[in-house]
Short mmCIF file of C-alpha atoms and ligand atoms in Angstrom, two decimals:
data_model
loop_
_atom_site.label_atom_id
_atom_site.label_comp_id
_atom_site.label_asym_id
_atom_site.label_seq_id
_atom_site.Cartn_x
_atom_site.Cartn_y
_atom_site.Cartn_z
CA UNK A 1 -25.17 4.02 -14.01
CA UNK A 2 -24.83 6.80 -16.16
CA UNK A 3 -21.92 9.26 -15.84
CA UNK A 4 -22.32 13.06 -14.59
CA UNK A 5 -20.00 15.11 -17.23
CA UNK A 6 -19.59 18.54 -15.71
CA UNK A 7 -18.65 22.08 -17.86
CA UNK A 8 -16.74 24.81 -16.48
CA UNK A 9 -20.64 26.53 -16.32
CA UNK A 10 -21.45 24.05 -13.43
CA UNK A 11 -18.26 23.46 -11.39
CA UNK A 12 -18.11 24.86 -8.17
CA UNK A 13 -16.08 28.32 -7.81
CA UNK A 14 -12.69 27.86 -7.13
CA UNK A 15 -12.86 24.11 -8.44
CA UNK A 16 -13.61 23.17 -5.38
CA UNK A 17 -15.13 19.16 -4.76
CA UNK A 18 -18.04 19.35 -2.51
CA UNK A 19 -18.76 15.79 -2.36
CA UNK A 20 -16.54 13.21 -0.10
CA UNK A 21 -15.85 10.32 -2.65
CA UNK A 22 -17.71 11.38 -5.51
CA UNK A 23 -15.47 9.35 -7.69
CA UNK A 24 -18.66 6.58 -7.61
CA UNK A 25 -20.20 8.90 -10.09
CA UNK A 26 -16.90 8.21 -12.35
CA UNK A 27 -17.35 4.90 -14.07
CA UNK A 28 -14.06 2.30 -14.30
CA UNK A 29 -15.67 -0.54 -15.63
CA UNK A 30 -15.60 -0.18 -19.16
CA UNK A 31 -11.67 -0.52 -18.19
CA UNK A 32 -12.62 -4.46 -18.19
CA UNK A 33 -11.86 -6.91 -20.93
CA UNK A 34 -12.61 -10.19 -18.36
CA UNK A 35 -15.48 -9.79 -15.92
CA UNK A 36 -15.83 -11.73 -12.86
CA UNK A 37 -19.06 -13.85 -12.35
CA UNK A 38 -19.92 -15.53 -8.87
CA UNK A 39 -21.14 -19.03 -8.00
CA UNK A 40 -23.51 -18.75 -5.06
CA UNK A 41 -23.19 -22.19 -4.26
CA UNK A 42 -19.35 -22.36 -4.12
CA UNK A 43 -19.14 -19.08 -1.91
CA UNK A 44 -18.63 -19.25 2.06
CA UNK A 45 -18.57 -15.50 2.37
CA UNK A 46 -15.01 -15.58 3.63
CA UNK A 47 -15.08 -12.19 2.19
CA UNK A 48 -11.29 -12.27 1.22
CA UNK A 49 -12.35 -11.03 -2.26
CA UNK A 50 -13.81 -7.81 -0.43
CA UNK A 51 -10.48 -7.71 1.53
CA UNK A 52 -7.83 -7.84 -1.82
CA UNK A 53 -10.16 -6.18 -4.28
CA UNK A 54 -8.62 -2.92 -5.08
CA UNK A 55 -11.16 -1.19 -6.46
CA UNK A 56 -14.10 -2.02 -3.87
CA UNK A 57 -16.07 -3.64 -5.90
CA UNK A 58 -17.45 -6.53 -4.22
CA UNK A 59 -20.92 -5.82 -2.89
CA UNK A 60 -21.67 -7.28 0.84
CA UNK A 61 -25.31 -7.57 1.33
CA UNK A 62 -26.62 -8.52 5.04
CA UNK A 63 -23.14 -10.60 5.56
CA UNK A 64 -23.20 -12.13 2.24
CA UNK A 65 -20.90 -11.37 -0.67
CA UNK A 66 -24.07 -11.06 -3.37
CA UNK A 67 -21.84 -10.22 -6.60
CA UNK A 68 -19.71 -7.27 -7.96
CA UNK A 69 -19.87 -3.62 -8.34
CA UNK A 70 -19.77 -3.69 -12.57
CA UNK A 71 -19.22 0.06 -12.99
CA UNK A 72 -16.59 0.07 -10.77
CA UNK A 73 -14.71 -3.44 -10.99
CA UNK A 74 -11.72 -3.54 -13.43
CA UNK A 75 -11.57 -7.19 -14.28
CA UNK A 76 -8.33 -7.24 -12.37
CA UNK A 77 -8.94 -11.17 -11.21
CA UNK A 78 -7.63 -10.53 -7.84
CA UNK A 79 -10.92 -11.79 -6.42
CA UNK A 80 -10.54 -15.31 -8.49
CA UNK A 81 -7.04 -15.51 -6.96
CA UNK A 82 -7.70 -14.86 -3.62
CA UNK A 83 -11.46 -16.82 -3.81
CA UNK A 84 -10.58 -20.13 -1.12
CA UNK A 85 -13.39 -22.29 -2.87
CA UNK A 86 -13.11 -21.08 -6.67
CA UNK A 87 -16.33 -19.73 -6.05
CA UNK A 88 -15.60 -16.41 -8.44
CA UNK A 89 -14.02 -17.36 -12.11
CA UNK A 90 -13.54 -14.41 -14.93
CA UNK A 91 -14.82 -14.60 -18.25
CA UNK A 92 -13.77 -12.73 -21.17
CA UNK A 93 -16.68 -9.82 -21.29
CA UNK A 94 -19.06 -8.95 -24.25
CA UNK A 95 -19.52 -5.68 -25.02
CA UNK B 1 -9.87 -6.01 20.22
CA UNK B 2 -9.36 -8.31 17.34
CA UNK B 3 -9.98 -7.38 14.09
CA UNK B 4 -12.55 -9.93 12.09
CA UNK B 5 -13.32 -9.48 8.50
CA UNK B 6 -17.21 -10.17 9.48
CA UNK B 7 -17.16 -6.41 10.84
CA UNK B 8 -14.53 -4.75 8.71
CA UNK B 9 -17.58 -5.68 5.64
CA UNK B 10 -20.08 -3.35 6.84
CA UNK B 11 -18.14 -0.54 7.75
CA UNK B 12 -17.18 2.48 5.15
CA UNK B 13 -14.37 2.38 3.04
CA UNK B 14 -12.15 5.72 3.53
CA UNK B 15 -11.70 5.08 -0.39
CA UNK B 16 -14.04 4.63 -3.16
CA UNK B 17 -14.05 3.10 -6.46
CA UNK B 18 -13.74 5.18 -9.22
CA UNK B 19 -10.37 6.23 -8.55
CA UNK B 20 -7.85 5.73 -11.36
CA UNK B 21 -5.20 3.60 -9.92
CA UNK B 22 -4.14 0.90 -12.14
CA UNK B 23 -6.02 -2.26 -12.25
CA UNK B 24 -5.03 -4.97 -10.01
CA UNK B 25 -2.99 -2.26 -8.17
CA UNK B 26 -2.29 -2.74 -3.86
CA UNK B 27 -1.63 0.72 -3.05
CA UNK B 28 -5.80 0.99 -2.96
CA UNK B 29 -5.79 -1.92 -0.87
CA UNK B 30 -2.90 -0.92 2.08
CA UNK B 31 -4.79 2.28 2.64
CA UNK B 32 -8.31 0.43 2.93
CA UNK B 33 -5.87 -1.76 5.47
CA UNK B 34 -3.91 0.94 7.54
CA UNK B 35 -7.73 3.50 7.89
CA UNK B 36 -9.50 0.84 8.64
CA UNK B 37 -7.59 -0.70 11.25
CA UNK B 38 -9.60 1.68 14.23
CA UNK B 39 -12.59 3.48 14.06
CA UNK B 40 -11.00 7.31 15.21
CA UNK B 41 -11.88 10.05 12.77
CA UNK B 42 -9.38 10.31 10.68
CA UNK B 43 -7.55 13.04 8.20
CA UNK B 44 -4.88 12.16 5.69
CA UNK B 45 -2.20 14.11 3.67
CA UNK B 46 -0.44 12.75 0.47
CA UNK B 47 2.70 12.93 -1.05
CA UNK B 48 2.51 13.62 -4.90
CA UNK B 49 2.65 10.30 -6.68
CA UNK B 50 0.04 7.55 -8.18
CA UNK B 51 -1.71 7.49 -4.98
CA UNK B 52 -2.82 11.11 -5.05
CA UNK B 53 -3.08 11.75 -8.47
CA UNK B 54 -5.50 8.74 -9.78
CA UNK B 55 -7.16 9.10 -6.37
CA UNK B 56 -8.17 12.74 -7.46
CA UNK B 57 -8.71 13.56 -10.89
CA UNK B 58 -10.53 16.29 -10.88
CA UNK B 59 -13.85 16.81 -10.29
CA UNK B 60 -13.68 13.65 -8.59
CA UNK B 61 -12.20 12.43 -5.32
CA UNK B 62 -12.20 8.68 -4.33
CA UNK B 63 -11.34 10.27 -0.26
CA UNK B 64 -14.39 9.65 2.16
CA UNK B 65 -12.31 11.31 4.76
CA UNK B 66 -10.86 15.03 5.13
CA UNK B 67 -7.99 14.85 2.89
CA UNK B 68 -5.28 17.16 1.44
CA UNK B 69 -2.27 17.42 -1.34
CA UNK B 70 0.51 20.28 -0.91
CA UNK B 71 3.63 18.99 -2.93
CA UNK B 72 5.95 15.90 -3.83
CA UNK B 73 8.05 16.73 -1.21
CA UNK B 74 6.64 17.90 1.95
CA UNK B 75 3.52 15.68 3.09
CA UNK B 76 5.04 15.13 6.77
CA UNK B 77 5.36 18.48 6.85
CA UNK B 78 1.81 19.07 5.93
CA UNK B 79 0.14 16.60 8.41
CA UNK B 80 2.70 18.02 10.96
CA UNK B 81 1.26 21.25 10.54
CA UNK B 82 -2.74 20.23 10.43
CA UNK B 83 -1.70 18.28 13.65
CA UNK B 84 -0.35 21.50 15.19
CA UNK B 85 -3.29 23.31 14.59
CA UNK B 86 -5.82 20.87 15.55
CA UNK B 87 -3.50 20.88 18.59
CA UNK B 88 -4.53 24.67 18.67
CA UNK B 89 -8.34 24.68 17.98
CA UNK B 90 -8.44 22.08 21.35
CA UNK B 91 -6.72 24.85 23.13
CA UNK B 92 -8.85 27.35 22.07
CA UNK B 93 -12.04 25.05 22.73
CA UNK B 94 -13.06 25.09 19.41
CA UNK B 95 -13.28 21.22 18.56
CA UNK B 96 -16.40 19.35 19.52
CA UNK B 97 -15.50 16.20 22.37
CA UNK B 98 -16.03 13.48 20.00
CA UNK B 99 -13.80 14.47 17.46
CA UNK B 100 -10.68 15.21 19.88
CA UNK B 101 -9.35 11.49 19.55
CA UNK B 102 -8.61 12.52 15.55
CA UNK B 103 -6.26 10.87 14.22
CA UNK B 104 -3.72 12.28 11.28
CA UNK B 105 -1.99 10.14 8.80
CA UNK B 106 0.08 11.04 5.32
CA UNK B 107 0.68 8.34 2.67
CA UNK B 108 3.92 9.08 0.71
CA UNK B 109 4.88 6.88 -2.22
CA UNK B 110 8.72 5.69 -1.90
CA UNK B 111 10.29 8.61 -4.03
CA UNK B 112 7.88 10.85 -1.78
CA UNK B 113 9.29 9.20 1.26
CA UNK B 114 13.06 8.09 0.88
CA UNK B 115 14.42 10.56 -1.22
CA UNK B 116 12.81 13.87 -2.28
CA UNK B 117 10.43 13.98 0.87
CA UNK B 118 13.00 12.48 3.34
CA UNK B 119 14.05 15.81 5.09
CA UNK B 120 10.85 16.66 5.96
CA UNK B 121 9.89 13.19 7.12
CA UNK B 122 12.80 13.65 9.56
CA UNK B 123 11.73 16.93 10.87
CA UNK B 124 8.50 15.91 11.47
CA UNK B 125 9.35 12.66 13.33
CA UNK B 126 12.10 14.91 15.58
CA UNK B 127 9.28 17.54 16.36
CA UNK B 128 7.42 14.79 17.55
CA UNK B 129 3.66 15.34 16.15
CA UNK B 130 1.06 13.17 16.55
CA UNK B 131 0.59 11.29 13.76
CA UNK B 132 1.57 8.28 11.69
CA UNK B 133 3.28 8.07 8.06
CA UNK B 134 2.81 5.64 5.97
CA UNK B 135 5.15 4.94 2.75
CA UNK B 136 3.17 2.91 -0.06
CA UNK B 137 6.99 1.10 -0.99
CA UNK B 138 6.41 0.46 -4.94
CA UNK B 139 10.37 0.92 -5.49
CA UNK B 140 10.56 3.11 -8.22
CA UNK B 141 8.81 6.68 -9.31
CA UNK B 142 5.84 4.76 -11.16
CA UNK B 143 3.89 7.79 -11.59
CA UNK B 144 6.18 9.51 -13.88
CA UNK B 145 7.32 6.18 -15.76
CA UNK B 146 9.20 4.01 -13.59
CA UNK B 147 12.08 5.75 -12.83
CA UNK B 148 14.92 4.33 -10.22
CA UNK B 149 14.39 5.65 -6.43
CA UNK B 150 16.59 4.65 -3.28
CA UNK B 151 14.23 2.26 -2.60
CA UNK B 152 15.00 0.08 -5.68
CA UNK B 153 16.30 -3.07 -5.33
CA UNK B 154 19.73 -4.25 -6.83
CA UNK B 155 19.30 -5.79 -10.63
CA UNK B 156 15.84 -3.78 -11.68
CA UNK B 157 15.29 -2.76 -14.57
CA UNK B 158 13.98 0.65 -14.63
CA UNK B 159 13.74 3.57 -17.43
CA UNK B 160 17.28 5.44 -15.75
CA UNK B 161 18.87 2.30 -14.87
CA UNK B 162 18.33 0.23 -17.95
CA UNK B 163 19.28 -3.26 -18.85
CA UNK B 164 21.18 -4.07 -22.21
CA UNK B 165 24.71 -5.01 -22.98
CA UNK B 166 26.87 -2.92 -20.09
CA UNK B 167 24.22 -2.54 -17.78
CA UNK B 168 21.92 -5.99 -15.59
CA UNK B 169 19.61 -3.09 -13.65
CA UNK B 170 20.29 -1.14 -10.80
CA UNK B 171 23.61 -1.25 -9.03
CA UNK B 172 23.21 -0.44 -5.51
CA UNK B 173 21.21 -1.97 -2.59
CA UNK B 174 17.92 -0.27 -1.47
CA UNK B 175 18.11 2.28 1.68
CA UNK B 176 17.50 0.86 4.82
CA UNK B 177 14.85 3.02 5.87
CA UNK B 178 13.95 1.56 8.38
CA UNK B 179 17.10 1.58 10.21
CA UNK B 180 17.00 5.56 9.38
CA UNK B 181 13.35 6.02 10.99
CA UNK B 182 14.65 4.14 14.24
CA UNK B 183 17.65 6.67 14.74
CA UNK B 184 14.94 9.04 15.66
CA UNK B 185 13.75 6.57 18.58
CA UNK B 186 9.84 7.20 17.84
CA UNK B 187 7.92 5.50 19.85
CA UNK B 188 6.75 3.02 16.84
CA UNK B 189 8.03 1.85 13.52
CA UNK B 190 6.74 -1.38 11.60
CA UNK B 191 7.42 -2.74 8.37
CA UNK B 192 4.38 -4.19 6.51
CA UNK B 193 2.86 -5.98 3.55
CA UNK B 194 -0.67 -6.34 2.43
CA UNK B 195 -1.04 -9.88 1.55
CA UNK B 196 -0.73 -10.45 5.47
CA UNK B 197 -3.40 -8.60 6.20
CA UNK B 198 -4.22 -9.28 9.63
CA UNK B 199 -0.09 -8.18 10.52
CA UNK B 200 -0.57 -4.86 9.00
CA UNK B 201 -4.03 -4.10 10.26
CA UNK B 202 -2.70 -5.09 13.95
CA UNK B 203 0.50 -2.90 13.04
CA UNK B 204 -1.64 0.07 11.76
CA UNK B 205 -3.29 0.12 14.64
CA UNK B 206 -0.92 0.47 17.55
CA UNK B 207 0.41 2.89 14.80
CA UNK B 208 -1.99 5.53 14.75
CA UNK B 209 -3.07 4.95 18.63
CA UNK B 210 0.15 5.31 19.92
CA UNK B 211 0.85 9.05 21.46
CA UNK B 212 3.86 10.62 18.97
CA UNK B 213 5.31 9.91 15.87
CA UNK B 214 5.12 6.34 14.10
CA UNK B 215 6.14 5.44 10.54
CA UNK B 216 5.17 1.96 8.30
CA UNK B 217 6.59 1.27 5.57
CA UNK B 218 4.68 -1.43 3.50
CA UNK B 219 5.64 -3.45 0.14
CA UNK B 220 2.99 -2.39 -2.78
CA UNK B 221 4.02 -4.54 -6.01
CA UNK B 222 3.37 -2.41 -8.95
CA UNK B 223 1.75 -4.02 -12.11
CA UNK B 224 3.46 -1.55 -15.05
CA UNK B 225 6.69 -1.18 -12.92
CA UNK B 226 7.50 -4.85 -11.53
CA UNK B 227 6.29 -5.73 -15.14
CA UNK B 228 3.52 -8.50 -13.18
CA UNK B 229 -0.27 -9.64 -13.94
CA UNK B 230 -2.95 -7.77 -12.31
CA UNK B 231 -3.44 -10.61 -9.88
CA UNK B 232 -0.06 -11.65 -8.98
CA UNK B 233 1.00 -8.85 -6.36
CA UNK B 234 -0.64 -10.97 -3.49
CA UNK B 235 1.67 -13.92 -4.32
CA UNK B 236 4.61 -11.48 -4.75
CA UNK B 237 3.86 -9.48 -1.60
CA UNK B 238 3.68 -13.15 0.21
CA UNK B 239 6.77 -14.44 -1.90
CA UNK B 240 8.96 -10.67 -0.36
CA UNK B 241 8.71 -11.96 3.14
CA UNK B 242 9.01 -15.47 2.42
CA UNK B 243 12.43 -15.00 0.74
CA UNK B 244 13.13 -12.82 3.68
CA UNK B 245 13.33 -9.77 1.35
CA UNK B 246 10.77 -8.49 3.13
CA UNK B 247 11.25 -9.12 6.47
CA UNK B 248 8.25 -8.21 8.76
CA UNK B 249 9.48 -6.08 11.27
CA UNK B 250 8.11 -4.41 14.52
CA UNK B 251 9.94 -1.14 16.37
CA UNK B 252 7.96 -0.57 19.53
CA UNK B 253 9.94 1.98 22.07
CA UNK B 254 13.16 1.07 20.76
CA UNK B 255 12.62 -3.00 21.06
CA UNK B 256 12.81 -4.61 17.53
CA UNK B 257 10.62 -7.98 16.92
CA UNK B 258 10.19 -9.88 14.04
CA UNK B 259 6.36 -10.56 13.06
CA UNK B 260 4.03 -12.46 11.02
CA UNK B 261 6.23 -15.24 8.48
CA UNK B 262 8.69 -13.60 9.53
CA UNK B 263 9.03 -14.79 13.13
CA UNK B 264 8.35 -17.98 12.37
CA UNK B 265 11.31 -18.34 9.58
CA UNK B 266 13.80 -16.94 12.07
CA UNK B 267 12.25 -19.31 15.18
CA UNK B 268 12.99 -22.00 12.68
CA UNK B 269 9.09 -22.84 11.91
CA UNK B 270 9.02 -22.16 8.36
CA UNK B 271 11.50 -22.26 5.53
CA UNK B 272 13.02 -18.97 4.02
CA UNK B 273 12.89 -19.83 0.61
CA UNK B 274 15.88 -18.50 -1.92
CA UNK B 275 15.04 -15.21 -3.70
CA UNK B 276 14.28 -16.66 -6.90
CA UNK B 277 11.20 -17.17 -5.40
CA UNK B 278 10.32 -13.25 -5.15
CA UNK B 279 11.98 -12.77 -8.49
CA UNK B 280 11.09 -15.01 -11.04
CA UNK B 281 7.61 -13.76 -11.58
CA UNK B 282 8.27 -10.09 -11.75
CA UNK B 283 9.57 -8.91 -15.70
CA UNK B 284 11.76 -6.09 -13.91
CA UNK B 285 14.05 -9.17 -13.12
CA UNK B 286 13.49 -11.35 -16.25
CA UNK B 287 16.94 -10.74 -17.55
CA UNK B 288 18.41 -11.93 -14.17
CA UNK B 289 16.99 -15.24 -15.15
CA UNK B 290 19.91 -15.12 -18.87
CA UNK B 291 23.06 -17.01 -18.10
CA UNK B 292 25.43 -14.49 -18.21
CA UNK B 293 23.92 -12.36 -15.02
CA UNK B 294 23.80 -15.90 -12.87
CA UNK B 295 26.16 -13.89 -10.48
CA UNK B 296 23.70 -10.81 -9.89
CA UNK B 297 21.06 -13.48 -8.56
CA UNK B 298 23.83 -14.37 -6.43
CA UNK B 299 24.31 -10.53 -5.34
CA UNK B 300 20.85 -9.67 -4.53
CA UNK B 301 20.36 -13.20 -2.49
CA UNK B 302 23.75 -12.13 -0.81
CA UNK B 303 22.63 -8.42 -0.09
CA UNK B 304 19.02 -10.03 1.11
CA UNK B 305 20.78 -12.64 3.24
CA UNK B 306 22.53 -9.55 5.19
CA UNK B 307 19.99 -7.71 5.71
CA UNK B 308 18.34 -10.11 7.16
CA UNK B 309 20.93 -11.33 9.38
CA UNK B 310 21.24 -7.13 10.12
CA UNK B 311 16.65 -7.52 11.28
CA UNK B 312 17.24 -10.64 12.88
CA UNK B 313 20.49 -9.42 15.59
CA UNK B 314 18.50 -6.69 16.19
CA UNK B 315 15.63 -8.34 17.26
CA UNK B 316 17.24 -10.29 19.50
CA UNK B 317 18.24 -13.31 17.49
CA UNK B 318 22.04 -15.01 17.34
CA UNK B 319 23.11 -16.01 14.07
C1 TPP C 1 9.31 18.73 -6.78
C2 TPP C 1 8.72 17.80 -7.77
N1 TPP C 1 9.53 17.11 -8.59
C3 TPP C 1 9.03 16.24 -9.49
C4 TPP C 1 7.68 16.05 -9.58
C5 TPP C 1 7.12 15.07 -10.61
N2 TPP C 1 6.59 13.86 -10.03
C6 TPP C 1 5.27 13.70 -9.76
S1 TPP C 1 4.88 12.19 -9.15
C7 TPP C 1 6.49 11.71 -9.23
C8 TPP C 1 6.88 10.32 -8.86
C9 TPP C 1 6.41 9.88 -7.52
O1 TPP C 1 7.07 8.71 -7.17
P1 TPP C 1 6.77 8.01 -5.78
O2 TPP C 1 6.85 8.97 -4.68
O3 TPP C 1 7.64 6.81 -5.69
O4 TPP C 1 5.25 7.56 -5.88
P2 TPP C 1 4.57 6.60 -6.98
O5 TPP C 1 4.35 7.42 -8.19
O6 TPP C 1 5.50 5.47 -7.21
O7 TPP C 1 3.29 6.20 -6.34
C10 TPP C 1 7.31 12.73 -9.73
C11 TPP C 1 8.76 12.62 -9.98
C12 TPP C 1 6.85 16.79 -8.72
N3 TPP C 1 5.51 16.64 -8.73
N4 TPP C 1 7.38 17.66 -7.84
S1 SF4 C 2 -11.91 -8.40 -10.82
FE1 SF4 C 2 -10.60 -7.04 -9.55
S2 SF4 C 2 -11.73 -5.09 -9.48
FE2 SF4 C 2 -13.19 -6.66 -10.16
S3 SF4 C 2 -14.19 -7.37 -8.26
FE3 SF4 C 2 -12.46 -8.76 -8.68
S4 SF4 C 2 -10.76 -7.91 -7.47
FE4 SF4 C 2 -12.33 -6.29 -7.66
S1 SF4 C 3 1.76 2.62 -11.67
FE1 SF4 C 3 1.97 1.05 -10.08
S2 SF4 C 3 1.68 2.09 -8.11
FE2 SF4 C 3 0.91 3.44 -9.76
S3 SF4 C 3 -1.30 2.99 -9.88
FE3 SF4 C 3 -0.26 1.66 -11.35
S4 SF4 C 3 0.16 -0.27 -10.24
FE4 SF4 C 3 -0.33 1.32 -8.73
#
């Protein structure tokens, strides 16, 4: 995803936000220096990665965790802590 | 209704990524918790701190939900007043059926909430709005740099209550909140903590449903200010009630109950482990762990130990 930068030309009068949550435009996940990579196989969709995650960046698909939000996720490792069946490890992330 | 994980995973989150909170951070993670814990519309006030600042850096706002800042110290105040109003605008017939059953909540970190916002916390809960507030408990003024508050525990090390030679941390206990919320017999009060999520979710929600004032207070371990890994604060937050630091603790119409671990340390059915246990792990304490301060581990477990004694009477227990 690429991030919207705004100028003082195009911001709203007042400096008003006219967009609930708009801070999914704003990118976090170049904050990472360990990503976290999912094994299918391991995962029972317990989902109690998508209920510690902080930064709500574990993508549920149909009632199946299916991987991480990258531009969002931190590399905090909660997930791999919280993961029952080791099903989520981090590894240190090229860039 | 109980609430199952299954459903919570396809419903919107009242926060989105992109905020700015520290990695590895809880205080994210207790408000996805407390908003998500019924399906009302819902509008929520904050109390300056980490919470409201990372959550809105302008021109971006993480809130999916009506939302508003005023000040540090006035965001009962604040939800008191949009409460009022709304009270108002159904008066006057100018808010639409399904959106009557709104729901109004303000999130306060614990300077926000014990000290500088404390006065009008108490008005609010006296004047008896409608609405529930929640303090984000961190300890300390982490925002600004870590600074001591009421809430911080005996023995931390903070920036103005450093350790060194004359000096093992803070001196004095933290403020019994709690205890202070109850003299103003609302009709409901819990303590929380995230790692037990199902306790807070079940708290949250007799919270906000409940007709008049309710307050939660819940334990968010703070990576920079407890000095801890980005994925340790679920341990911690689990290792806070375990050690009975944290006891887990209900206020419905004046009748105090012990919940979650908690009830089932004090009905004998698991062990309350010493507070090393909550301790060791966090660098704010490291220099409890040096020979010379042996007797200030022996202080806090002593000051925890009463406290919990204090929960446990008034919920009904005998020593
Ligand atoms: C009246 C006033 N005094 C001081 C400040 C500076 N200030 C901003 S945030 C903050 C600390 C907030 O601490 P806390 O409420 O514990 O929340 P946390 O930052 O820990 O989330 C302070 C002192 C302010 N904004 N307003
Ligand atoms: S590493 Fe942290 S931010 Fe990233 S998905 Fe896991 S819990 Fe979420
Ligand atoms: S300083 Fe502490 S409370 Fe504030 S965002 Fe960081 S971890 Fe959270």
């Amino acid at each position: 995803m690429k991030e919207i930068k705004k100028s003082w030309k195009n911001i709203p009068i007042g400096g008003n936000i006219l967009e609930a949550g708009n801070s999914k435009n704003y990118i976090t996940g170049t904050w990472r220096t360990f990503i976290p990579r999912l094994d299918k196989e391991k995962c029972v969709n317990c989902f109690q990665c998508w209920m510690f995650c902080p930064d709500n960046s574990i993508s549920i698909v149909e009632n199946k965790m299916v991987g991480f939000d990258y531009d969002h996720c931190k590399g905090c490792g909660m997930c791999v802590s919280v993961c029952p069946t080791k099903a989520i490890t981090m590894e240190k992330e090229e860039k | 209704m109980a609430i199952l994980l299954k459903d919570l995973v396809n419903k919107n989150v009242p926060l989105n990524g992109g905020h700015r909170m520290c990695p590895g951070c809880p205080t994210p993670v207790i408000v996805k918790q407390i908003l998500m814990s019924t399906d009302h519309p819902k509008v929520a006030a904050n109390a300056t701190g980490c919470l409201e600042v990372a959550t809105t850096i302008y021109p971006y706002t993480a809130w999916n939900i009506p939302w508003i800042h005023n000040a540090f110290e006035n965001a009962a105040a604040t939800i008191a007043g949009i409460e009022s109003a709304f009270r108002a605008l159904i008066k006057r017939g100018e808010i639409a059926e399904d959106r009557k059953q709104t729901k109004f909540i303000a999130f306060g970190g614990d300077g926000g909430t014990y000290d500088i916002g404390l006065q009008s916390l108490s008005g609010a809960l006296e004047r008896g709005h409608n609405f529930l507030y929640v303090c984000y408990d961190n300890e300390g003024y982490m925002n600004t740099g870590i600074q001591r508050s009421s809430a911080t525990p005996i023995g931390a090390n903070t920036t103005t209550t450093p350790v060194g030679k004359v000096s093992y941390g803070k001196k004095e206990p933290r403020k019994d909140l709690i205890s202070i919320v109850a003299a103003h017999h609302i009709p409901y009060i819990a303590s929380a903590a995230p790692h037990n999520w199902m306790d807070t979710m079940n708290k949250a929600k007799k919270a906000i449903e409940v007709n008049g004032p309710a307050f939660m207070d819940v334990i968010s371990p703070c990576v920079p200010g407890w000095k801890i890994r980005t994925d340790e604060w679920k341990g911690i937050s689990e290792a806070a009630v375990k050690t009975c630091f944290w006891p887990l603790i209900e206020i419905e119409n004046g009748e105090w109950r012990l919940t979650g671990e908690s009830k089932k340390i004090a009905d004998g059915k698991m062990e309350k482990l010493p507070v090393e246990e909550f301790l060791k792990s966090q660098g704010r304490f490291k220099h409890l762990f040096k020979l010379e301060n042996k007797d200030v581990i022996k202080l806090i477990q002593d000051d925890v130990d009463k406290s919990w004694n204090y929960y446990k009477r008034m919920a009904g227990y005998n020593d």
